[in-house]
Tab-separated table of C-alpha atoms in Angstrom:
chain	number	residue	atom	x	y	z
A	1	TYR	CA	-18.058	-14.681	-18.782
A	2	LEU	CA	-17.853	-15.786	-22.563
A	3	TYR	CA	-20.038	-18.717	-21.947
A	4	ASN	CA	-22.780	-16.895	-20.155
A	5	GLN	CA	-22.593	-13.999	-22.712
A	6	GLY	CA	-21.744	-11.223	-20.126
A	7	GLY	CA	-23.058	-11.128	-16.487
A	8	SER	CA	-20.312	-9.295	-14.642
A	9	ARG	CA	-21.172	-6.430	-12.713
A	10	SER	CA	-17.842	-5.044	-13.562
A	11	SER	CA	-17.863	-2.414	-16.294
A	12	ARG	CA	-14.167	-2.559	-16.567
A	13	LEU	CA	-14.191	-6.293	-17.209
A	14	HIS	CA	-17.169	-5.914	-19.774
A	15	THR	CA	-15.159	-3.339	-21.752
A	16	GLY	CA	-12.050	-5.483	-21.910
A	17	VAL	CA	-14.030	-8.585	-23.068
A	18	LEU	CA	-15.766	-6.554	-25.608
A	19	ARG	CA	-12.424	-5.228	-26.743
A	20	ILE	CA	-11.139	-8.790	-27.205
A	21	LEU	CA	-14.232	-9.963	-28.941
A	22	HIS	CA	-14.100	-7.052	-31.463
A	23	TRP	CA	-10.273	-7.888	-32.217
A	24	ALA	CA	-11.001	-11.700	-32.362
A	25	GLU	CA	-13.959	-11.080	-34.758
A	26	LYS	CA	-11.334	-9.109	-37.108
A	27	ASN	CA	-8.428	-11.509	-36.733
A	28	LEU	CA	-9.566	-14.951	-35.803
A	29	ALA	CA	-11.448	-17.603	-37.521
A	30	SER	CA	-13.013	-18.731	-33.999
A	31	LEU	CA	-12.643	-17.905	-30.477
A	32	LYS	CA	-12.969	-20.568	-27.631
A	33	ALA	CA	-13.002	-20.039	-23.929
A	34	GLU	CA	-11.557	-23.042	-21.825
A	35	HIS	CA	-11.558	-23.369	-17.899
A	36	ILE	CA	-8.159	-24.187	-16.397
A	37	LYS	CA	-8.336	-25.625	-12.943
A	38	GLY	CA	-6.895	-23.625	-10.342
A	39	THR	CA	-4.472	-25.797	-9.284
A	40	LEU	CA	-2.782	-25.957	-12.645
A	41	ASN	CA	-3.359	-22.125	-12.943
A	42	ILE	CA	-0.983	-21.209	-10.219
A	43	HIS	CA	0.256	-17.775	-11.574
A	44	ALA	CA	-3.153	-16.155	-12.209
A	45	ASP	CA	-4.549	-17.722	-8.941
A	46	TRP	CA	-1.709	-16.762	-6.666
A	47	LEU	CA	-3.323	-13.398	-5.096
A	48	SER	CA	-6.673	-15.272	-4.369
A	49	ARG	CA	-4.915	-18.203	-2.763
A	50	ASN	CA	-2.489	-16.497	-0.612
A	51	LEU	CA	-2.772	-14.209	2.534
A	52	ILE	CA	-1.381	-10.731	1.807
A	53	ILE	CA	-1.165	-8.512	4.823
A	54	GLU	CA	-1.789	-5.104	3.769
A	55	GLU	CA	0.663	-3.471	6.266
A	56	GLU	CA	3.639	-5.396	4.670
A	57	TRP	CA	4.596	-2.589	2.210
A	58	SER	CA	7.721	-0.619	2.439
A	59	LEU	CA	9.575	1.603	0.036
A	60	LYS	CA	12.309	0.421	-1.998
A	61	LYS	CA	15.575	0.855	-0.041
A	62	GLU	CA	16.862	3.179	-2.798
A	63	VAL	CA	13.852	5.346	-2.673
A	64	PHE	CA	14.002	5.527	1.006
A	65	LYS	CA	17.638	6.687	0.866
A	66	TRP	CA	16.673	9.354	-1.719
A	67	ILE	CA	13.992	10.728	0.466
A	68	VAL	CA	16.074	10.799	3.536
A	69	THR	CA	19.224	12.545	1.938
A	70	ARG	CA	16.765	15.348	0.897
A	71	MET	CA	14.648	15.750	4.017
A	72	GLY	CA	16.907	14.604	6.885
A	73	TYR	CA	17.652	11.279	8.402
A	74	PRO	CA	14.689	10.201	10.679
A	75	GLN	CA	15.333	8.109	13.805
A	76	VAL	CA	12.237	5.998	14.232
A	77	ASP	CA	10.208	4.117	11.456
A	78	LEU	CA	6.609	4.481	12.932
A	79	PHE	CA	4.771	2.004	10.810
A	80	ALA	CA	6.977	-1.128	10.496
A	81	SER	CA	7.166	-4.744	11.053
A	82	HIS	CA	10.358	-6.968	11.808
A	83	LEU	CA	10.121	-7.800	7.928
A	84	ASN	CA	9.965	-4.282	6.396
A	85	TYR	CA	11.670	-1.752	8.781
A	86	GLN	CA	13.782	0.905	7.257
A	87	LEU	CA	15.515	2.108	10.541
A	88	ASP	CA	17.009	0.165	13.242
A	89	ARG	CA	14.687	1.899	15.683
A	90	PHE	CA	11.003	0.998	14.717
A	91	MET	CA	7.444	0.610	15.920
A	92	THR	CA	5.259	-2.143	15.058
A	93	ARG	CA	1.531	-3.066	14.947
A	94	PHE	CA	1.915	-6.090	16.969
A	95	PHE	CA	4.753	-6.955	19.621
A	96	HIS	CA	8.007	-7.920	18.492
A	97	PRO	CA	11.119	-7.979	20.631
A	98	ARG	CA	13.167	-5.952	18.462
A	99	ALA	CA	10.364	-3.166	18.196
A	100	GLU	CA	10.753	0.133	20.230
A	101	ALA	CA	6.991	0.244	20.754
A	102	THR	CA	3.754	-1.268	19.709
A	103	ASP	CA	0.913	0.769	18.076
A	104	ALA	CA	2.645	4.144	17.052
A	105	LEU	CA	-0.762	5.969	17.303
A	106	ARG	CA	-0.772	5.370	20.886
A	107	ALA	CA	2.871	4.982	21.964
A	108	PRO	CA	5.249	7.929	22.968
A	109	TRP	CA	7.242	9.471	20.443
A	110	PRO	CA	10.709	10.468	20.791
A	111	LYS	CA	11.366	14.266	19.999
A	112	VAL	CA	13.344	13.465	17.075
A	113	LEU	CA	12.877	13.466	13.102
A	114	LEU	CA	10.423	10.362	12.392
A	115	TYR	CA	9.654	8.401	9.270
A	116	ALA	CA	5.899	7.062	8.532
A	117	PHE	CA	4.654	4.934	5.526
A	118	PRO	CA	1.392	4.226	7.083
A	119	PRO	CA	-1.665	2.111	5.930
A	120	VAL	CA	-3.819	4.694	3.866
A	121	PRO	CA	-6.919	4.372	6.222
A	122	ILE	CA	-5.125	5.569	9.232
A	123	LEU	CA	-3.646	8.609	7.594
A	124	PRO	CA	-6.257	11.006	9.129
A	125	ARG	CA	-5.366	9.623	12.654
A	126	LEU	CA	-1.622	10.011	11.900
A	127	LEU	CA	-1.834	13.681	10.651
A	128	ARG	CA	-4.065	14.352	13.948
A	129	ARG	CA	-1.486	12.838	16.224
A	130	ILE	CA	1.470	14.723	14.318
A	131	ARG	CA	-0.489	17.989	15.063
A	132	GLU	CA	-1.126	17.118	18.695
A	133	LEU	CA	2.514	16.178	19.260
A	134	LYS	CA	3.980	19.001	17.058
A	135	ALA	CA	6.023	16.206	15.678
A	136	GLU	CA	8.422	16.434	12.739
A	137	VAL	CA	7.740	13.448	10.574
A	138	ILE	CA	8.597	12.558	7.012
A	139	VAL	CA	5.355	10.909	5.778
A	140	VAL	CA	4.860	8.917	2.603
A	141	ALA	CA	1.603	8.955	1.245
A	142	PRO	CA	-0.186	8.623	-2.059
A	143	TYR	CA	-1.040	11.650	-4.130
A	144	TRP	CA	-4.830	11.557	-3.699
A	145	PRO	CA	-5.896	15.299	-3.859
A	146	ARG	CA	-9.641	14.426	-3.735
A	147	ARG	CA	-9.044	12.451	-0.180
A	148	PRO	CA	-10.280	14.746	2.899
A	149	TRP	CA	-6.787	14.305	4.561
A	150	PHE	CA	-4.792	15.358	1.391
A	151	SER	CA	-5.306	19.073	2.270
A	152	ILE	CA	-4.367	18.609	5.737
A	153	LEU	CA	-0.970	16.871	4.574
A	154	LYS	CA	-0.529	19.515	2.101
A	155	GLU	CA	-0.804	22.376	4.605
A	156	MET	CA	1.327	20.707	7.130
A	157	SER	CA	4.270	20.120	4.697
């Protein structure tokens, strides 16, 4: 970026580089950009070199416990995997022998308090399913008031 004197479509990157250049102009005699081979730059390149499964997120155990002590203890984790389930009973995206079911949006739900920390793109489908089944579900979702599903979630809570 520095050697090309700009050229990024990212206004955020451009602004950041400008801040660095202005600081360097005041505080340094010179500034030199140097390429570091990706094989030597392991930490910076980690995200681009590793497969990250977007669904493999979960709340910290302490946060989960804090929620359930206030809202009730759910019986089934609807969006889990064998790596991140919060409850002994869980549903997964792909088959796993310990899972109660595969694909929570199509599987039958027991009539108990459920827990859902779904990937954000499927929140609208989850909310429709909760309404259809009149299910009681603790839903963990980001606070994004401008998203269309947010008002529905708020109304349901």
